[in-house]
Coordinates of N, CA and C and ligand atoms in Angstrom, one line a residue:
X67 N 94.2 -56.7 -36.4 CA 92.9 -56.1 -36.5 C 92.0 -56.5 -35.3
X68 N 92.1 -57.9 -35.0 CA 91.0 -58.2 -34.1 C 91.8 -57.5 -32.2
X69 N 93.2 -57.3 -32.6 CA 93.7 -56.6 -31.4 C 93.1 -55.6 -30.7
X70 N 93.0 -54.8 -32.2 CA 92.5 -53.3 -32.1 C 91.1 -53.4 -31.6
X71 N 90.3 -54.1 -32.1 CA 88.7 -54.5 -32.0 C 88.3 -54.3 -30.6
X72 N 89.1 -55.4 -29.9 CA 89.0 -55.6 -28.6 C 89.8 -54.5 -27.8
X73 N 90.9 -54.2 -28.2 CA 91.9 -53.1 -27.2 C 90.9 -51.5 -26.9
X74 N 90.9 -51.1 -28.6 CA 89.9 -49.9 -28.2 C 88.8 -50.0 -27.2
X75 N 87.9 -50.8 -27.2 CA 87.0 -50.9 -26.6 C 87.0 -50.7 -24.8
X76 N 88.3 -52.1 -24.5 CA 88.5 -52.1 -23.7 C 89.1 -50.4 -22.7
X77 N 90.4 -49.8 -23.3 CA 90.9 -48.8 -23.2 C 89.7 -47.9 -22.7
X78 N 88.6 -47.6 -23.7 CA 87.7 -46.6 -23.6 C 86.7 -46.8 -22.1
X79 N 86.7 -48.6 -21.8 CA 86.3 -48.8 -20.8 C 86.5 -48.4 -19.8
X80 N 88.0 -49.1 -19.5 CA 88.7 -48.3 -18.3 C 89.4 -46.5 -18.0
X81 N 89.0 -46.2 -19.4 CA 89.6 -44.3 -19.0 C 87.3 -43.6 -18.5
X82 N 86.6 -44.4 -19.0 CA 84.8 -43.9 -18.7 C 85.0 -44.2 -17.6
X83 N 85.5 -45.3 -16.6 CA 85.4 -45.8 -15.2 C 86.3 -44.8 -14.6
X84 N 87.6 -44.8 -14.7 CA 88.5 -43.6 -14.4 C 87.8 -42.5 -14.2
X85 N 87.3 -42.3 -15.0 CA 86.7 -40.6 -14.9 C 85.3 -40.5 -14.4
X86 N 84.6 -41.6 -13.8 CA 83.2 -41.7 -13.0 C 83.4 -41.0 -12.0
X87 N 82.7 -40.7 -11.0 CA 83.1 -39.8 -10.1 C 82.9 -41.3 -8.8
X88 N 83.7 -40.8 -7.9 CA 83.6 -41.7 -6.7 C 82.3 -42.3 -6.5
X89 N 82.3 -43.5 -6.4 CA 81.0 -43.6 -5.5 C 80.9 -42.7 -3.9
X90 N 79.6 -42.6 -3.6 CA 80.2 -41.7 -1.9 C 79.6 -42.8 -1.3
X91 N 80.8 -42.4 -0.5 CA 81.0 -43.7 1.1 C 79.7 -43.4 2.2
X92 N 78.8 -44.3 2.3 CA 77.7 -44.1 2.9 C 78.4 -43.5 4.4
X93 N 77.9 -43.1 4.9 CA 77.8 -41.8 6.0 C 78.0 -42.9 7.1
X94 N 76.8 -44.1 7.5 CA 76.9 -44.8 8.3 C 76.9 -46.3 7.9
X95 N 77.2 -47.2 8.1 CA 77.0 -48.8 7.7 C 76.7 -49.6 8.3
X96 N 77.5 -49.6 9.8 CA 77.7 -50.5 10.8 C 76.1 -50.4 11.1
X97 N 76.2 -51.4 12.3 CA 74.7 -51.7 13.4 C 75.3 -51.0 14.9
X98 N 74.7 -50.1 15.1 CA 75.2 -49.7 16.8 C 75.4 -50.8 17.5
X99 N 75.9 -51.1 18.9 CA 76.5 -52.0 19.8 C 74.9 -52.1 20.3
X100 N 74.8 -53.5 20.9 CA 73.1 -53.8 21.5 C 73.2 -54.4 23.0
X101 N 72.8 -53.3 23.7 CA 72.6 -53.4 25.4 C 72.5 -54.9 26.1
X102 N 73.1 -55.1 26.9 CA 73.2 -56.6 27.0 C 71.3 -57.3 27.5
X103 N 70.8 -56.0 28.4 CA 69.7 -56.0 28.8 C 68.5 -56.0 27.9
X104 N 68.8 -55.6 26.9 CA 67.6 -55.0 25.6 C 66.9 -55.7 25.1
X105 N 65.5 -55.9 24.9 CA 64.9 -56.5 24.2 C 65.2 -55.9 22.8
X106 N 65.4 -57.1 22.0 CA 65.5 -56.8 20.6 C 63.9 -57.3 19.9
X107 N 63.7 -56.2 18.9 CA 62.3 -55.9 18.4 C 62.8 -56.4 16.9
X108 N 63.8 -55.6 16.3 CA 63.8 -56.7 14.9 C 65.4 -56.8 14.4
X109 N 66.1 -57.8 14.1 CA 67.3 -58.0 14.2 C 68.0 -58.6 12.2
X110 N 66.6 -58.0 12.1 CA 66.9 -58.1 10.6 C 66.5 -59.5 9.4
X111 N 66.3 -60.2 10.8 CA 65.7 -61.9 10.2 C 64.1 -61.6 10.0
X112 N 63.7 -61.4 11.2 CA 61.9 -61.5 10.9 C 61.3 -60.6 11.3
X113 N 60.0 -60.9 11.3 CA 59.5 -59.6 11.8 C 58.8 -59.7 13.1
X114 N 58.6 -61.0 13.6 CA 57.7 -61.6 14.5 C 57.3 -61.2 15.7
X115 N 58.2 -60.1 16.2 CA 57.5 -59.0 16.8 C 56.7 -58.1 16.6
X116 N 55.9 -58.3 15.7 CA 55.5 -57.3 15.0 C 54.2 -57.6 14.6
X117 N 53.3 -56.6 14.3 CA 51.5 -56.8 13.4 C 51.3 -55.1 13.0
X118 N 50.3 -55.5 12.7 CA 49.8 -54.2 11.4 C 49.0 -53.4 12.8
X119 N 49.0 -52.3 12.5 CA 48.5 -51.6 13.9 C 46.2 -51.4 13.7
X120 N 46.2 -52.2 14.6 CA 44.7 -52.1 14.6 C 44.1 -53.5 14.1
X121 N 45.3 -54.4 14.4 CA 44.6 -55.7 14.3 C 45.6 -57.0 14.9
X122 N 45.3 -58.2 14.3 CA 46.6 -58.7 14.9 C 47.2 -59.6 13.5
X123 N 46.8 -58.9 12.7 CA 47.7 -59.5 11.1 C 49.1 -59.3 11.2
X124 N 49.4 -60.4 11.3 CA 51.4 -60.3 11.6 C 51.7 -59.2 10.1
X125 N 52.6 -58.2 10.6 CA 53.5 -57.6 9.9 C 54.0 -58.3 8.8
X126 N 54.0 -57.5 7.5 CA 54.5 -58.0 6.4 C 54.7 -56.8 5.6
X127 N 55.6 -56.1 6.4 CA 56.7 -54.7 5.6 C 57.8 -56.0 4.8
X128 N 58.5 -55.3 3.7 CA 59.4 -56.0 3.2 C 60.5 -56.4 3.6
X129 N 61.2 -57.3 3.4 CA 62.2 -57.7 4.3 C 63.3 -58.2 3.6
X130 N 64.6 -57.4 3.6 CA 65.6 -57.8 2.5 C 66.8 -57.3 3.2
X131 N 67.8 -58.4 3.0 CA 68.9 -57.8 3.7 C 69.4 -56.8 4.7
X132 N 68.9 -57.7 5.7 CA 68.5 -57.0 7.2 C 67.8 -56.0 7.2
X133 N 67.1 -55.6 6.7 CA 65.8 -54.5 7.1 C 64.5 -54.8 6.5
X134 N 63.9 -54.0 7.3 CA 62.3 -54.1 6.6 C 62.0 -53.0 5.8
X135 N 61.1 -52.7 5.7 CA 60.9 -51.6 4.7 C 59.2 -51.6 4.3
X136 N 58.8 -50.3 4.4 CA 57.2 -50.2 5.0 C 56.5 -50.4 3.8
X137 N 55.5 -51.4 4.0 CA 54.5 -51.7 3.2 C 53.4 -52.1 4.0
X138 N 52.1 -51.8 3.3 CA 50.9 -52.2 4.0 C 50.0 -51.7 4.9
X139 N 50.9 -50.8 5.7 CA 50.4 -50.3 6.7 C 51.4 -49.8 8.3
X140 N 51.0 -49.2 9.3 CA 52.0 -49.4 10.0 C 51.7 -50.3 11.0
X141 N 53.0 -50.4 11.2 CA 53.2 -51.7 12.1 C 53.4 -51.7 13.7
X142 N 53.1 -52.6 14.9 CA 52.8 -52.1 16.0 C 53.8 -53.4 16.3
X143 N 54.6 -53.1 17.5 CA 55.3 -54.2 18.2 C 54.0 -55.1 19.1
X144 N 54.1 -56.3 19.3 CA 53.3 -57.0 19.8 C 53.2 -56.8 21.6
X145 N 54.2 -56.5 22.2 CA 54.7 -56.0 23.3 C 54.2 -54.5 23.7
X146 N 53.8 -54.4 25.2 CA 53.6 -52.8 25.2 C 54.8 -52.4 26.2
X147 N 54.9 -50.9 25.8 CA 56.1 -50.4 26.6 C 55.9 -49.0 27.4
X148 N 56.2 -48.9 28.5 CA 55.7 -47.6 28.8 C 57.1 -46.8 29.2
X149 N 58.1 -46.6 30.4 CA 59.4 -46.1 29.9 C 60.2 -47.0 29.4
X150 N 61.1 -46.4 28.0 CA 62.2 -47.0 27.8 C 63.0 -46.5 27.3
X151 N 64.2 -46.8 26.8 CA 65.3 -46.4 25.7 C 65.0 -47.2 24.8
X152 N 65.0 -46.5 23.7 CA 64.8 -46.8 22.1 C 65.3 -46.9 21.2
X153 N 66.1 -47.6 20.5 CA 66.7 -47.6 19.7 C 66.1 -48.1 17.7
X154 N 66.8 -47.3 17.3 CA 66.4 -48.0 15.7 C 67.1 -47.1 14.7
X155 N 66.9 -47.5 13.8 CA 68.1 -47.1 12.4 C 67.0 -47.2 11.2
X156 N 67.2 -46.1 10.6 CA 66.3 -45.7 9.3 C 67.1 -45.0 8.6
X157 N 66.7 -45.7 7.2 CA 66.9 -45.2 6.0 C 66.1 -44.7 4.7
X158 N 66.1 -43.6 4.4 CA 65.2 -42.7 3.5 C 65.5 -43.2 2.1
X159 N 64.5 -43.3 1.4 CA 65.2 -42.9 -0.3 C 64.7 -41.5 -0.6
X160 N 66.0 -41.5 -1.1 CA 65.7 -40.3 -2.2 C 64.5 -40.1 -3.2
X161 N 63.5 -39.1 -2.8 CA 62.1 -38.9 -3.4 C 62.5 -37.4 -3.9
X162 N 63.4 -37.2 -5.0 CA 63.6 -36.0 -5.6 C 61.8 -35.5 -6.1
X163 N 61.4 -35.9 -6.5 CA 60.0 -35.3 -6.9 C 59.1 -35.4 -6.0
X164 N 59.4 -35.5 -4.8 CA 58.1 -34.8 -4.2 C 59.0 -34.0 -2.6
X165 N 58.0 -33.2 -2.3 CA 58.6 -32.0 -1.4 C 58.1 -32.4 0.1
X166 N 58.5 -31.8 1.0 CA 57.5 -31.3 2.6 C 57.2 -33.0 3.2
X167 N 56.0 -33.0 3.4 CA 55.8 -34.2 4.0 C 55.3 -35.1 3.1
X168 N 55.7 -35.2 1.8 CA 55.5 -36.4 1.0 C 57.0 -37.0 0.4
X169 N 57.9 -36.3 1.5 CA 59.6 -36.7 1.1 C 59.5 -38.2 2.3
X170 N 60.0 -39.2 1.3 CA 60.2 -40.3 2.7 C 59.7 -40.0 4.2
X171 N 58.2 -40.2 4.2 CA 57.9 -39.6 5.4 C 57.5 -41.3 6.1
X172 N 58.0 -41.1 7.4 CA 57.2 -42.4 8.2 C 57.4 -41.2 9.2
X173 N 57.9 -42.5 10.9 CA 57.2 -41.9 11.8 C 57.8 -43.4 13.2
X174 N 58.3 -42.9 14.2 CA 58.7 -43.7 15.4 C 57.4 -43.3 16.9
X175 N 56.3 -43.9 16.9 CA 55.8 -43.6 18.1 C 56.0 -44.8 19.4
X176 N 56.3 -43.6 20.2 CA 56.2 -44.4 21.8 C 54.5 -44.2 21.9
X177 N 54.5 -45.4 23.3 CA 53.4 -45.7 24.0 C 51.8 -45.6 22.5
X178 N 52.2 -45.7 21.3 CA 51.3 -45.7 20.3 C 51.5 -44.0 20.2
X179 N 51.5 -43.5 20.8 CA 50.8 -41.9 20.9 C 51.6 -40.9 20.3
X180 N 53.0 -41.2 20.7 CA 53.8 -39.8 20.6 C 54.7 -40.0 19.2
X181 N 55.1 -38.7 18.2 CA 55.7 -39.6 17.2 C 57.1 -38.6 17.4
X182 N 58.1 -39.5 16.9 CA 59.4 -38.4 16.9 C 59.3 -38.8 15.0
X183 N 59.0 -37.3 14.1 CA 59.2 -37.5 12.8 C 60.1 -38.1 12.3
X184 N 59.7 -39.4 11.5 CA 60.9 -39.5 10.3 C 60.8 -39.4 9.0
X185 N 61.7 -37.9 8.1 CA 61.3 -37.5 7.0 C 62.5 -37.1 6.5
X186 N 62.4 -36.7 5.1 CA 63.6 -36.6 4.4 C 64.1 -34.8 4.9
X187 N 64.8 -34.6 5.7 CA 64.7 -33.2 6.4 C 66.3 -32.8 5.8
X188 N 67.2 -33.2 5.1 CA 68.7 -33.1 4.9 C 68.4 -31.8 4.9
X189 N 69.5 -30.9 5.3 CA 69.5 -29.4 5.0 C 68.5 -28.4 4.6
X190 N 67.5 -28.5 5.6 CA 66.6 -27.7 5.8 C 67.1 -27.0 7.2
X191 N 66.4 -25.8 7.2 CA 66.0 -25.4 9.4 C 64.9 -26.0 9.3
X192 N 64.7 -26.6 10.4 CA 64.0 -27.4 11.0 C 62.7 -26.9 11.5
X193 N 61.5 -27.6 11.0 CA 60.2 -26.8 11.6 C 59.9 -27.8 12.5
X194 N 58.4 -27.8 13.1 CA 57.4 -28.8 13.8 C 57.1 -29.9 13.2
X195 N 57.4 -30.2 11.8 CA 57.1 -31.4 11.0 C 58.0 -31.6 10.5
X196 N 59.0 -31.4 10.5 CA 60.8 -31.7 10.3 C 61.2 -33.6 10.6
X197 N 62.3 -34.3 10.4 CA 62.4 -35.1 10.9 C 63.1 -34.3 12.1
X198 N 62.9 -35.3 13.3 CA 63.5 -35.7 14.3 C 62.3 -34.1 15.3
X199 N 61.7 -33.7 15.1 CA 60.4 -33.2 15.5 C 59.2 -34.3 16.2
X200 N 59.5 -33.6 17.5 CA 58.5 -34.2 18.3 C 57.1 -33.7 17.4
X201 N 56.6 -35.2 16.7 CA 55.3 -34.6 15.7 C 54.4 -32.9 15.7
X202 N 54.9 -32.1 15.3 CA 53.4 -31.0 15.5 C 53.7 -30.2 16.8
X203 N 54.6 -30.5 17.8 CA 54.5 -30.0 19.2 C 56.4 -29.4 19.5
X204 N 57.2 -30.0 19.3 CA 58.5 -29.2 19.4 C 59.6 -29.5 17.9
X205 N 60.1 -28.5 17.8 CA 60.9 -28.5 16.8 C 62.3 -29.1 17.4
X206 N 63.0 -30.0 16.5 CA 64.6 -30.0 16.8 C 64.9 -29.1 17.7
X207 N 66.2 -29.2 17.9 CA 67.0 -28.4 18.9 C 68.2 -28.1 17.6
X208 N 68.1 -28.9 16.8 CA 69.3 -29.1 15.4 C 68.7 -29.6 14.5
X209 N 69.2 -29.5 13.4 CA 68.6 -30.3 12.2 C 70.4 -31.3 12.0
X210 N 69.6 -32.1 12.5 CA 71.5 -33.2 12.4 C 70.8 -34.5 11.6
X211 N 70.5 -34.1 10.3 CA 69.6 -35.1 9.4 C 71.0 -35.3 8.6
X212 N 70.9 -36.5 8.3 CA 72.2 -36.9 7.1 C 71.4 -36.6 5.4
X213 N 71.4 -37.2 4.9 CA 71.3 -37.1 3.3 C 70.6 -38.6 3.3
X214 N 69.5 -38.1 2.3 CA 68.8 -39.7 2.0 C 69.7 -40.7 1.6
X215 N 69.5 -41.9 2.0 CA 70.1 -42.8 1.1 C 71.4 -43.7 1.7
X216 N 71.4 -43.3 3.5 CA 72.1 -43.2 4.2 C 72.1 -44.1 5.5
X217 N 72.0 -44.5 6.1 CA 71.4 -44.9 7.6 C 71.5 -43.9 8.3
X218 N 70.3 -43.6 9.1 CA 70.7 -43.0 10.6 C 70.1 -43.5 11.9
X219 N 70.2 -43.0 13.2 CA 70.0 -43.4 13.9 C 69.1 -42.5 15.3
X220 N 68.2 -43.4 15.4 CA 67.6 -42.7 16.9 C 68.0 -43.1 18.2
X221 N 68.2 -42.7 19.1 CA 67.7 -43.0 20.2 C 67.3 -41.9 21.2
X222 N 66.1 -42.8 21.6 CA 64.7 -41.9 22.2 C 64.8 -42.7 23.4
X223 N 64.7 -41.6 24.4 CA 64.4 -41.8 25.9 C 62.9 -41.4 26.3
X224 N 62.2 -42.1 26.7 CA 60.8 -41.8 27.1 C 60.3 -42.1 28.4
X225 N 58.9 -41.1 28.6 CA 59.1 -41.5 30.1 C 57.4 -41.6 29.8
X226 N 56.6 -42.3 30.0 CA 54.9 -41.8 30.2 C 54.1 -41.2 30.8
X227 N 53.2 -40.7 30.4 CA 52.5 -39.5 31.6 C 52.2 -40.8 32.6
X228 N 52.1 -39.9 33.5 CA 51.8 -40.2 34.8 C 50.3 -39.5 35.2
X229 N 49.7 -40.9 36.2 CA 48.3 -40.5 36.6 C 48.1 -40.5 37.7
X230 N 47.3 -40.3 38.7 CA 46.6 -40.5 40.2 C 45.6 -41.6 39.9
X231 N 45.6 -42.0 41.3 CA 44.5 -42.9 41.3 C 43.4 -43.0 41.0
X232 N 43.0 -41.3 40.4 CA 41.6 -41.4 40.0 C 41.4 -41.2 38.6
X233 N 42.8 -40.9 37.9 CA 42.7 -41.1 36.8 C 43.3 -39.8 36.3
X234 N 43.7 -38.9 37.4 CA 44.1 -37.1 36.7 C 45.3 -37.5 36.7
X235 N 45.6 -37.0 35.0 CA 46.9 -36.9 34.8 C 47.8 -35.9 35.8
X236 N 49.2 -37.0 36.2 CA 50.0 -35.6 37.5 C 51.5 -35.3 36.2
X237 N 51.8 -35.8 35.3 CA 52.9 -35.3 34.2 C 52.9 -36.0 33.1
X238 N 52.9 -35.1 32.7 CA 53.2 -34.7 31.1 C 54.4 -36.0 30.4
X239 N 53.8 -36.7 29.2 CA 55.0 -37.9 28.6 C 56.5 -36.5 28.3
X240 N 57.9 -37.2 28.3 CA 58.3 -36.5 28.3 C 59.7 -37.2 27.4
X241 N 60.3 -36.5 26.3 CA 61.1 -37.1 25.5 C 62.3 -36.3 25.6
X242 N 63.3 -37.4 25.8 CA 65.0 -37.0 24.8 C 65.1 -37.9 23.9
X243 N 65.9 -37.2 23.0 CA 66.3 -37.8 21.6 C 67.6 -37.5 21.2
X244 N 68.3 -38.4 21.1 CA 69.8 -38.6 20.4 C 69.4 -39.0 18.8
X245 N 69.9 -37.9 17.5 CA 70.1 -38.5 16.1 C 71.3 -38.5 15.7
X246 N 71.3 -39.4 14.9 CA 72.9 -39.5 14.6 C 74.3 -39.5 16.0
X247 N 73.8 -39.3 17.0 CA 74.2 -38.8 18.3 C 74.3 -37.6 18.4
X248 N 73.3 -37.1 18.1 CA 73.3 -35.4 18.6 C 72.0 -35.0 19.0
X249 N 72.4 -34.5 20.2 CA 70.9 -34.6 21.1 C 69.8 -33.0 20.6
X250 N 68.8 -33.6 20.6 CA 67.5 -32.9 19.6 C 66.6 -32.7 20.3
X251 N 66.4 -33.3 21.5 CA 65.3 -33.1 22.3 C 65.8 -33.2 23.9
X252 N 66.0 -32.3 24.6 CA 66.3 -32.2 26.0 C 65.1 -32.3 26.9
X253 N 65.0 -33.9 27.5 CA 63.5 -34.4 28.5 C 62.2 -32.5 28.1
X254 N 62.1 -33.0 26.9 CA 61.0 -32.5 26.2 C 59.6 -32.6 27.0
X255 N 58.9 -31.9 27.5 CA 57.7 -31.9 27.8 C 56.2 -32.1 26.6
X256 N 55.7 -33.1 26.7 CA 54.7 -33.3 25.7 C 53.3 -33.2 26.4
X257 N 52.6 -32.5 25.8 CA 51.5 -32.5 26.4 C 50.1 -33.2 26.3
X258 N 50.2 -33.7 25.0 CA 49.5 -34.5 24.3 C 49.5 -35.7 23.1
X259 N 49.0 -36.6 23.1 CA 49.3 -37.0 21.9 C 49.6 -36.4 20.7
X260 N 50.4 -36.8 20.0 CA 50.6 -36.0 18.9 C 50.1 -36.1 17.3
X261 N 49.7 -37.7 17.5 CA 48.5 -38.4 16.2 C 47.2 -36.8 16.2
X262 N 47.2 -36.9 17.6 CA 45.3 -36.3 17.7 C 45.4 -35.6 18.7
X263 N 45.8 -34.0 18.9 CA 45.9 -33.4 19.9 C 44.7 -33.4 20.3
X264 N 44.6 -33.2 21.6 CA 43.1 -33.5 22.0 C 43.2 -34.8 22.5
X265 N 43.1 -35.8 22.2 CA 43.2 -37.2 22.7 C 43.3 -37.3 24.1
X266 N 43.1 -38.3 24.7 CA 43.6 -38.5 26.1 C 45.0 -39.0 25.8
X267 N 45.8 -39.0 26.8 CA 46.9 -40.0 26.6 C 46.6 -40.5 27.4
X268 N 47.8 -42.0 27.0 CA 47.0 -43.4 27.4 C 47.5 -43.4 28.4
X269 N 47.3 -44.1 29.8 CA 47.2 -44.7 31.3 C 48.0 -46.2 31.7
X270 N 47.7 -46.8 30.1 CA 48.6 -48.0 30.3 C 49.8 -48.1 29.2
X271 N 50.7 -49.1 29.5 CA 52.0 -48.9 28.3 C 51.4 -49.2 26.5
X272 N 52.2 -48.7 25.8 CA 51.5 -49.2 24.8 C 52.3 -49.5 23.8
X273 N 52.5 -50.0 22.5 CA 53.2 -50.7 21.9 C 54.1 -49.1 21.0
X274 N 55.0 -49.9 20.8 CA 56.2 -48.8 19.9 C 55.5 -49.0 18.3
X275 N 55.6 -47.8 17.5 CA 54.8 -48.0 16.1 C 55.9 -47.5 15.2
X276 N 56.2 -48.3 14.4 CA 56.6 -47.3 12.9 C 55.5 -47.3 11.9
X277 N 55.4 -45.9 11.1 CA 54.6 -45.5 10.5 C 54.8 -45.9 8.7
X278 N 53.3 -46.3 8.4 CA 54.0 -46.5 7.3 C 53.2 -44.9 6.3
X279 N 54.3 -44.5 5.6 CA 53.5 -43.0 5.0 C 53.0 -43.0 3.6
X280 N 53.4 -44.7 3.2 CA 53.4 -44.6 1.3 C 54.9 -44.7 1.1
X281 N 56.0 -44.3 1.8 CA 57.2 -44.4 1.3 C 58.0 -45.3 1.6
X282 N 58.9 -45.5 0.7 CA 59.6 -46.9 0.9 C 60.6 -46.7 2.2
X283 N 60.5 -46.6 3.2 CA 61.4 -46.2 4.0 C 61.7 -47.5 4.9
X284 N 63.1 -47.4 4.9 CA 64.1 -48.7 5.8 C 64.0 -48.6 7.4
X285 N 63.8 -49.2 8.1 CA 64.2 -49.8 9.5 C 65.2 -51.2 9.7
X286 N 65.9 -50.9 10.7 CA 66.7 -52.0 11.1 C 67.6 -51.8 12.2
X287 N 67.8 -53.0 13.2 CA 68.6 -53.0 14.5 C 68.0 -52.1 15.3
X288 N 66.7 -52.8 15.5 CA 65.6 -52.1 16.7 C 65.3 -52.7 17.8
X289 N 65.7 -52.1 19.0 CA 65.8 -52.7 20.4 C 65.8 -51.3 21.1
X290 N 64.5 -52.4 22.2 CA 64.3 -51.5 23.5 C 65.0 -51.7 25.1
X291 N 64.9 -50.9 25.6 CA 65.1 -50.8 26.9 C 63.9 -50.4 27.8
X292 N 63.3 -51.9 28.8 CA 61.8 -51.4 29.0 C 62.9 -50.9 30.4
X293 N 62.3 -49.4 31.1 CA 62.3 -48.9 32.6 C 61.6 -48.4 33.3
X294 N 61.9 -48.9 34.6 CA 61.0 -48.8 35.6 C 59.6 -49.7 35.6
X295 N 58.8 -48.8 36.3 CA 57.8 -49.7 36.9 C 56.6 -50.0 35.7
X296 N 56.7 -49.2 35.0 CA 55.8 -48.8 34.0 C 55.4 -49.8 33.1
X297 N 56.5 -50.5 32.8 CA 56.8 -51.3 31.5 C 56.4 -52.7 32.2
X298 N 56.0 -53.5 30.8 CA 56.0 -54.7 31.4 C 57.7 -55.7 31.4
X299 N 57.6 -56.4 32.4 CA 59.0 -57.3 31.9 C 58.9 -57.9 30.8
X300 N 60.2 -57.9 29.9 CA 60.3 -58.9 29.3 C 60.2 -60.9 29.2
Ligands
MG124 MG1 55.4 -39.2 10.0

């Protein structure tokens, strides 16, 4: 009797597991390869590159098992950058109940100003406020968004407007963008900030920002590549 007690039980256990469906194999896992040259911005230990943007209160997004994850506000690298290669890896949660731009929305700006969206865009066509949309001003080239819940990856090539010596803007900031490795933005022409059309763009380098939107959204294995003359050295 006490065989039975314990055998049913068990048996029933292992044919409910049997018949679970797979877990699904996350899409991405790894950490991309990191440029020998590259300043690394957060490596998954601290944040100490980092403060809350509009002051100098060190950053305090959450921080768990190599990533951070946005709280509080957004956060500004302490460093300013004006051309570089960009790298970083975000992960969405799944926000089944809410839609558009209240789905895992943050946000990657260069020089402070420019934002390449980050939002839960999985199988949509891609608008101006899509992820991987140069904020408000160009749409993807593709929608190559994975599924929340997933890692993905940017990298953003930037160049900063350029000025004369008296101050007139002579070009336009100007973006490529690799997601997932599929290029989204072909040296994109920007003509403005994208926070605040209208704005000046800025004249000097300016810090890299993730956005915080309300949503719990993951960063991790973030490193720059400052170029040319623009940037300051490391
Ligand atoms: Mg955003």
């Amino acid at each position: 009797m006490f065989r039975i007690r314990i055998l049913v039980p068990a048996v029933a256990l292992i044919l409910t597991l049997c018949l679970l469906p797979a877990q699904a194999e996350p899409l991405f896992r790894g950490r991309e390869a990191i440029p020998s040259d590259a300043v690394i911005l957060f490596d998954g230990k601290n944040l100490s590159s980092w403060a809350y943007t509009g002051s100098d209160k060190p950053a305090d997004w959450k921080l768990a098992k190599g990533y951070m994850q946005a709280r509080g506000g957004d956060i500004r690298t302490k460093a300013d950058f004006g051309d570089c290669q960009l790298h970083v890896e975000f992960w969405l949660p799944l926000m089944a109940d809410k839609s558009g731009q209240g789905r895992a929305n943050s946000g990657v700006f260069l020089q402070g100003n420019y934002e390449v969206q980050v939002l839960d865009s999985y199988g949509l066509k891609s608008e101006v406020g899509d992820c991987g949309a140069i904020y408000s001003i160009h749409t993807p080239l593709v929608n190559a968004c994975r599924p929340p819940e997933n890692w993905q990856t940017y990298d953003i090539f930037f160049h900063a407007p350029r000025f004369d010596a008296t101050g007139k803007k002579t070009a336009n900031a100007r973006l490529s963008v690799l997601q997932n490795g599929v290029w989204i933005h072909e040296n994109a022409d920007v003509p403005s900030p994208t926070a605040s059309h209208g704005a000046p763009d800025p004249q000097k380098p300016g810090p890299i920002v993730l956005q915080d939107h309300g949503c719990p959204v993951r960063y991790r294995n973030v490193w720059v590549r400052p170029l040319g003359e623009e940037s300051p050295k490391p």
